[in-house]
Each structure stands twice: as structure tokens, then as C-alpha cells.
XYZ file of C-alpha atoms in Angstrom:
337
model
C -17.396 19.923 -12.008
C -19.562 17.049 -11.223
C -21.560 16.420 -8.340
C -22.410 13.485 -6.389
C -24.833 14.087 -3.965
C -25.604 12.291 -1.003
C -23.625 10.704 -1.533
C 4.212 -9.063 -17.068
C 6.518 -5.830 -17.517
C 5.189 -3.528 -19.871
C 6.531 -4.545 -23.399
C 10.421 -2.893 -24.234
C 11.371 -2.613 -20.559
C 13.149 -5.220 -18.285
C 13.672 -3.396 -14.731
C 17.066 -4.552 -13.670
C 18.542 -5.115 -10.026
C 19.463 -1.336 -9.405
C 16.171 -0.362 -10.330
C 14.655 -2.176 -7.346
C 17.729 -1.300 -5.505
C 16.665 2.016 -5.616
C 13.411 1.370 -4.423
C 14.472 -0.899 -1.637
C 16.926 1.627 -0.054
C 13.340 4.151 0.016
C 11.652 1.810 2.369
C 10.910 2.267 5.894
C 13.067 3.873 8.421
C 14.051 7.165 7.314
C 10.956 9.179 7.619
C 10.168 11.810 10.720
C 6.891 11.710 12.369
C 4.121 14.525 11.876
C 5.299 17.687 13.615
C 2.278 18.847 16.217
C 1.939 21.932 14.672
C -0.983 23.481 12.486
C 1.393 23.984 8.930
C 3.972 21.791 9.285
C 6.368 21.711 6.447
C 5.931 20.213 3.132
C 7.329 16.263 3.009
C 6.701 12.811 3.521
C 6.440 11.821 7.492
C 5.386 8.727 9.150
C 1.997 8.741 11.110
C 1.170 5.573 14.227
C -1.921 5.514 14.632
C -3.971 3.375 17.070
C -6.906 1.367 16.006
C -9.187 -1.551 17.299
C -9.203 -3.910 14.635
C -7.394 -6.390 16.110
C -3.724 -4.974 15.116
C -2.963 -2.399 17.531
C -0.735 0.146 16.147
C -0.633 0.407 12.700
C 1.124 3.605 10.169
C 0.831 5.530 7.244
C 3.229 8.045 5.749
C 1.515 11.501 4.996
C 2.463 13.786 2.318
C 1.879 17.362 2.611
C 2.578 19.714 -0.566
C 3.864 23.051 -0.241
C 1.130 24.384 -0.562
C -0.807 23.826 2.788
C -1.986 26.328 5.029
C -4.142 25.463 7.742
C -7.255 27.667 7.119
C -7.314 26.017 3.590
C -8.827 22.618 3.284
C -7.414 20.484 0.862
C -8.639 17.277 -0.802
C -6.904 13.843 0.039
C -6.169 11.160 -2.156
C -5.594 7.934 0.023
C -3.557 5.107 -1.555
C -2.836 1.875 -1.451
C 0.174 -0.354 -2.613
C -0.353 -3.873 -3.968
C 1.104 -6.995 -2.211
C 4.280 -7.604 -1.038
C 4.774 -3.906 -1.455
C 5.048 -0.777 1.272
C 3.865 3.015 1.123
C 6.747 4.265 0.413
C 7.824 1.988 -2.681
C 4.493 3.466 -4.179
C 4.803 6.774 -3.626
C 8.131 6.359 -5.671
C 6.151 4.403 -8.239
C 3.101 6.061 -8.355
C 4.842 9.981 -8.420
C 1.346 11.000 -6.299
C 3.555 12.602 -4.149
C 5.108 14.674 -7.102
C 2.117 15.275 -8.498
C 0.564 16.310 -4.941
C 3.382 19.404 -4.850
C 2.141 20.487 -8.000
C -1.633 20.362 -7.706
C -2.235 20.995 -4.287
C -3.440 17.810 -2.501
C -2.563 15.629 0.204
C -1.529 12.226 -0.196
C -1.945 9.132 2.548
C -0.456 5.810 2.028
C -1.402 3.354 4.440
C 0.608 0.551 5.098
C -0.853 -3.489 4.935
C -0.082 -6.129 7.195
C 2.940 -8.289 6.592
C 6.502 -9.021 8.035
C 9.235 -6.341 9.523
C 7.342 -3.239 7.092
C 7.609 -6.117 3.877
C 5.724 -8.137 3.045
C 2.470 -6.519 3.146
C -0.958 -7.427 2.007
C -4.624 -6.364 2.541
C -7.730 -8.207 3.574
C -9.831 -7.170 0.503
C -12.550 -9.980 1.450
C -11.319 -12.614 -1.077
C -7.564 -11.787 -1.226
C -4.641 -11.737 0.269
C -2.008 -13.144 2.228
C -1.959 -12.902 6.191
C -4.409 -10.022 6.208
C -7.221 -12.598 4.407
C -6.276 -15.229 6.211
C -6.763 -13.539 9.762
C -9.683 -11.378 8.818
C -7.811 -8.025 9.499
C -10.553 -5.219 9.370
C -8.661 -3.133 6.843
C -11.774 -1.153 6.154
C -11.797 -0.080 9.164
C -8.365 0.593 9.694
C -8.578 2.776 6.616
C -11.453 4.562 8.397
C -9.165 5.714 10.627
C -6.311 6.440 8.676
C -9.163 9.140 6.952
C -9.902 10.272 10.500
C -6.551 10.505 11.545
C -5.447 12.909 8.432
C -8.189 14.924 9.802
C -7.858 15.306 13.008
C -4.093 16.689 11.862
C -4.212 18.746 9.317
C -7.583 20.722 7.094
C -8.922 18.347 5.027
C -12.036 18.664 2.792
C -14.778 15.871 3.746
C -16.356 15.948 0.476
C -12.906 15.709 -1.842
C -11.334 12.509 -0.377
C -10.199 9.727 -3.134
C -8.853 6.332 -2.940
C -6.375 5.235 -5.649
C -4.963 0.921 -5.367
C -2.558 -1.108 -7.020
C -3.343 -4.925 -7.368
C -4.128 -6.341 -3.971
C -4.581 -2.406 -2.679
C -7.150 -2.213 -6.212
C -9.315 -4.867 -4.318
C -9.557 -3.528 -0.738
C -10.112 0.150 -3.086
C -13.250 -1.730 -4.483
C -14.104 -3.329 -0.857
C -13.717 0.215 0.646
C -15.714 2.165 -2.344
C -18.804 -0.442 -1.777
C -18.946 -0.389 1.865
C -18.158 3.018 2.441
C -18.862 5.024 -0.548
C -20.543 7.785 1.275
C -16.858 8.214 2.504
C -15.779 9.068 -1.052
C -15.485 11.241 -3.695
C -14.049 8.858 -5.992
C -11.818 5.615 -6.496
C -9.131 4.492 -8.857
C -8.341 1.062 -9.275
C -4.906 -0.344 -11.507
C -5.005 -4.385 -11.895
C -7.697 -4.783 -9.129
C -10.166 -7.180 -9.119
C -13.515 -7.129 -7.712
C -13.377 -10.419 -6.235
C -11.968 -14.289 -7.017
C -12.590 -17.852 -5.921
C -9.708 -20.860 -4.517
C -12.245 -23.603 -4.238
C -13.589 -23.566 -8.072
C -16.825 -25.216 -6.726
C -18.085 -22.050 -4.746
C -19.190 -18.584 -5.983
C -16.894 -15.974 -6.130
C -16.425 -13.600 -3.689
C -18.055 -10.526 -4.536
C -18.224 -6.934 -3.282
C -21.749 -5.951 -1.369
C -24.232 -2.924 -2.885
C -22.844 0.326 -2.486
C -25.252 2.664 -0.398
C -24.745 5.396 -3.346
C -22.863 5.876 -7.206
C -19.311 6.136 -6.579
C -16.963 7.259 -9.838
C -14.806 4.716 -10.798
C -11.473 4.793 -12.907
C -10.097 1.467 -13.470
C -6.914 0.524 -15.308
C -5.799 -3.051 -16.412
C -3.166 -4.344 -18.694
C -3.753 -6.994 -20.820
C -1.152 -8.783 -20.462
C -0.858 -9.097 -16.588
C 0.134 -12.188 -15.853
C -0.942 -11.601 -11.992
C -4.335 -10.607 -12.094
C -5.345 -11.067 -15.883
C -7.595 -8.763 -17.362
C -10.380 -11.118 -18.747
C -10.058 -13.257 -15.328
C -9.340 -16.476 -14.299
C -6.002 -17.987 -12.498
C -2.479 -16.349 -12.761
C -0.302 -17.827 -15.105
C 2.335 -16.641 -13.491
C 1.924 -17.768 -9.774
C 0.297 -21.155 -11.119
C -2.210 -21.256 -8.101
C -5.438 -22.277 -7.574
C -7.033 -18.251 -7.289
C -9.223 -17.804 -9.809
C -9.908 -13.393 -10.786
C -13.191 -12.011 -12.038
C -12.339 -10.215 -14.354
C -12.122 -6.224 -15.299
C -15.079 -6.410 -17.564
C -16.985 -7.825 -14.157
C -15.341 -5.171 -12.478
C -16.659 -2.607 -14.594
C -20.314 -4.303 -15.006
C -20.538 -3.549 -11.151
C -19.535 -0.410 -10.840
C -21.994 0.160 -13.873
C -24.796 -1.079 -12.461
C -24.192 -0.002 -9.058
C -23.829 3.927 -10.599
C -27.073 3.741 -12.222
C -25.025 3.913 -15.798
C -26.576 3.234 -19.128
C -25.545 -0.088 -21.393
C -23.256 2.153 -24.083
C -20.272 3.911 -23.016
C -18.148 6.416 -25.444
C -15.517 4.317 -26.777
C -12.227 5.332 -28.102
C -8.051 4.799 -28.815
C -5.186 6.280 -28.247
C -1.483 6.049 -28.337
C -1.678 4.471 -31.584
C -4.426 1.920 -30.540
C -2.330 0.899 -27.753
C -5.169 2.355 -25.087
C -8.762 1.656 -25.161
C -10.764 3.907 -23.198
C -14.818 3.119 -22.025
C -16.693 5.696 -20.676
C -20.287 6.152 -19.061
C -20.922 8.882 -18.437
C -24.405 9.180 -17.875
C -25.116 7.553 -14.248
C -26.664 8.553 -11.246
C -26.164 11.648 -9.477
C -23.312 13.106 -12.227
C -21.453 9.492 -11.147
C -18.985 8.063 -13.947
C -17.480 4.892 -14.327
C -14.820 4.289 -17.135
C -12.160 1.745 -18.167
C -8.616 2.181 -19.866
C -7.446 -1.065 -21.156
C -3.507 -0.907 -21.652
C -2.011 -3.306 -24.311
C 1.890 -4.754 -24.285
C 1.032 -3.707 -20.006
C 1.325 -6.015 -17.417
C 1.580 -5.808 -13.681
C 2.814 -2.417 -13.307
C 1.145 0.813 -12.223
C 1.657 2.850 -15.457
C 3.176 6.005 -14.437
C 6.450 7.747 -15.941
C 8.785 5.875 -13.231
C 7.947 2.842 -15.609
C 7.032 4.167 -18.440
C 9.524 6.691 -19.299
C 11.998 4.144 -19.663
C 10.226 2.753 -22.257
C 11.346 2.785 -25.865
C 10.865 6.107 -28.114
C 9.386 4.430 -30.294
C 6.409 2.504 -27.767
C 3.161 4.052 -27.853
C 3.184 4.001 -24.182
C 6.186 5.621 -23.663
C 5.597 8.879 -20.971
C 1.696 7.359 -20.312
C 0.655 8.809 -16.915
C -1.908 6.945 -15.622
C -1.307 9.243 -11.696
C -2.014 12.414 -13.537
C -4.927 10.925 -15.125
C -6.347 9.297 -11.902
C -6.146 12.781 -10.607
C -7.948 14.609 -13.449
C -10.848 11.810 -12.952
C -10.371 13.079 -8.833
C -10.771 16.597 -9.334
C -14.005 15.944 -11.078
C -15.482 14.867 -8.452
C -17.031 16.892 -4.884
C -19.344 14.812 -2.627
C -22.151 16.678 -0.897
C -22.805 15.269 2.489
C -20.012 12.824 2.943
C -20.719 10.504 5.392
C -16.575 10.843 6.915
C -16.814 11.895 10.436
């Protein structure tokens, strides 16, 4: 184990109607709130929580896996969906949930600010929607989401994670650099670490982290959302321009104390190109898993297992990976209070 101190549709698939369907009749509504007791059972539940950044009320849903007992801290992975998307439509996507029963972790996913539960985005400093727009302090509110899991249920300070999806990527990057005492490690899938609207102005970009965080990013390449070598979305035709992953990466890099060569290699018959320093700061990595034929999808089995036999990312599992990066990972000192 490591120590840090201080410290477009993926090719062959077209989801169809009852697919979404499916994940549409998961959303909000059905979910109990947190029993008040020290064990409670094992399940998804809805946590309010009340904040001061400038939203009142806001939720999460909490999973706890079966096996949680009360004078056993646990880590926590906290994660975020991308835009226009909820908690529990990612849990479904992601399986972290699944995955959570079988490894022995909790799992938070915070929910963004949007319309009626839908809708939702995050304010990741240069992107997106309503949450941007009105400045929402979504750091912060995931600050207290952290807080909240602990003052619930045993959590171990120095194993907490934060895993994003798109628009949830970018507020993981935001959170990582301004908090990243607060963390073990981060995951990001089709994130960006900032963008610009007004092509006459410098990008947006994420501030010095205070110490090396390890960083797992994922990125399709061909995302027609956020593309992976930058620049404006071909598919929403607006005027956003993305850094791009290798910018992403060069941060993280830098900020991690990381050398200039990583350890290169493919997979899944050259379909995934992995990039990995190793050698950074404090046992801090940072790597990169390029994805090709992916697009805007968080590459997990609920996708990818209805790919072809035949497509050499058929059954990829980029939740179980993210977690194998995780459990790497054990902060000393963690600055969570």
C-alpha cells in the first residue's frame, strides 16, 4: 500500500428507450431516509442535509454494504454524476454500489443543483448549467456531505475517495485541488480540468493543490461531449471550448511531483492505452486510460456488457478499476474534520 502523507456511445451499442426507461423509473422518490441507529441495515437511503452555501437543504443517497459494523471504520468513496443526471441514475450506471457490497466500502452520491431532482449540474468553476451560473459553493456543499457521512456512521478520515462523471469529473478535479488534504484519491471519467466560452480569455483553470493527490482519469476518444484532445463539442455545437485530458493529466503531473516518462502500455487488443507515473511525491500516482470506439459513457459492465462478443471492450470495468487505484491509497493526517 502506498502512502500519502500529509497529505458518442461506445462503438456496437445503441441504448434504446427501455434502457433509459429503466433508469428513469430508479430516480428519486423511492428511497427511505437513514435510520438513527449505529448499524443500520445494508441499502441505499436518502440523506437532507443542511448547508450554508446559499441552497439550503440539499441530499445525497448513502449506501451502506453489508458489511458495516459500527466499531469498524470503513473507507468512503464519494461520487458524482455528470449533468443532467441524478445519484441514483449513477449508482445504476456506475455498479459502485454493487461493488461496495462486495468490497466493503461506503458509497455517497451527492446530488447537483437543477430542476424537480433532474436536471442537475455542478459549479465546477468553469462549467455548468445553473450551478455555474449562480456560483453555487459545491465544494463546500461536498464538505459537508463528507461531514455528514461521518457524523452517521464510522468512517475512516484517511480512506475517503472521490470518483466523477463529466460535469461531476470537473467539480472531482475542483474538489481534489482545493481540498486535497481531504482525500485519499480521485477518479475522473470524461472530466475536464477547465474550458473557456469567450475564446479571447484564458481558460479557466484549477488552483495549486496544497499536497500530491493520486489521480485516475478515464476519457474516450471519441466523446463527442467533452473530447479527449479538447476544444468545443461537436455534438452540442456551442461556443465551450475543453482543455483537454492530456492538460488534465500534465496538471495532475506536475502538481504530484511526477517525473516526464510514465510506463506505457495496451490492452484489450490495443483498444486501451494506459499511462502511468508512478514515481511522484509522497508514493502519489497519476495515470491515464485512454478508451478507443468510447464516447460519453462511464465504462462499466451496465454499458459495456451489452457490447458485442466480439468488441475488445466488451465486460471493461472501469468501477472495479477506480477502486483498485482507491484501495491503494491511505492518507496520513487528513485534513477532514
Amino acid at each position: 500500500m502506498n502512502v500519502v502523507s500529509g497529505m458518442v456511445m461506445p462503438k456496437s451499442i445503441a441504448i434504446n428507450m427501455c434502457l433509459w426507461l429503466t433508469v428513469l423509473l430508479t430516480l428519486p422518490g423511492c428511497l427511505s431516509t437513514l435510520p438513527g441507529i449505529p448499524e443500520p441495515p445494508t441499502g441505499t437511503y436518502r440523506v437532507t442535509t443542511v448547508t450554508t452555501y446559499n441552497r439550503g437543504q440539499r441530499t445525497f443517497l448513502l449506501h451502506v454494504p453489508p458489511n458495516y459494523h459500527a466499531d469498524k471504520a470503513l473507507p468512503l468513496v464519494v461520487v458524482l454524476h455528470g449533468a443532467f443526471s441524478t445519484g441514483r441514475q449513477t449508482e445504476t450506471e456506475t455498479g459502485f454500489s454493487k461493488l461496495a457490497d462486495s468490497k466493503g466500502f461506503l458509497v455517497a452520491y451527492p446530488e447537483g443543483i437543477g430542476l424537480f431532482g433532474l436536471l442537475q449540474h455542478w459549479n465546477a468553476g468553469h462549467c455548468c448549467g445553473k450551478a455555474a451560473d449562480d456560483q453555487v459553493d459545491d465544494v463546500g456543499f461536498l464538505s459537508e456531505v463528507i461531514r455528514s457521512v461521518r457524523s452517521k456512521l464510522a468512517v475512516d478520515p484517511g480512506r475517503i475517495y472521490m470518483a466523477g462523471m463529466s460535469n461531476g469529473g470537473m467539480l472531482t478535479y475542483r474538489f481534489a485541488a482545493e481540498r486535497s488534504a481531504d482525500l485519499a484519491a480521485a477518479a475522473v471519467v470524461s472530466g475536464a480540468i477547465g474550458s473557456v466560452v469567450d475564446q479571447g480569455k484564458e481558460p479557466w483553470k484549477l488552483p495549486q493543490p496544497e499536497s500530491p493527490v493520486p489521480i485516475i482519469a478515464f476519457h474516450g476518444l471519441v466523446d463527442d461531449s467533452v473530447p479527449a484532445n479538447g476544444g468545443v463539442s461537436p455534438r452540442k455545437k456551442g461556443k465551450r471550448s475543453y482543455l483537454a485530458v492530456a492538460d488534465a493529466i500534465d496538471f495532475w503531473r506536475n502538481a504530484d511531483g511526477c517525473g516526464a516518462m510514465p510506463v506505457a502500455t495496451l490492452s484489450n487488443n490495443g483498444s486501451v492505452k494506459r499511462q502511468v507515473w508512478d514515481n511522484c511525491r509522497n508514493g502519489s500516482t497519476v495515470e491515464a486510460v485512454i478508451l478507443s470506439g468510447w464516447g460519453h459513457q462511464w465504462p462499466a459492465p451496465w454499458f459495456t456488457d451489452r457490447l458485442g462478443t466480439d468488441d475488445p471492450l466488451r465486460s471493461f470495468d472501469a468501477t472495479l478499476q477506480i477502486w483498485t487505484f482507491f484501495s491503494r491509497f491511505h492518507r496520513l493526517n487528513p485534513g477532514v474534520q
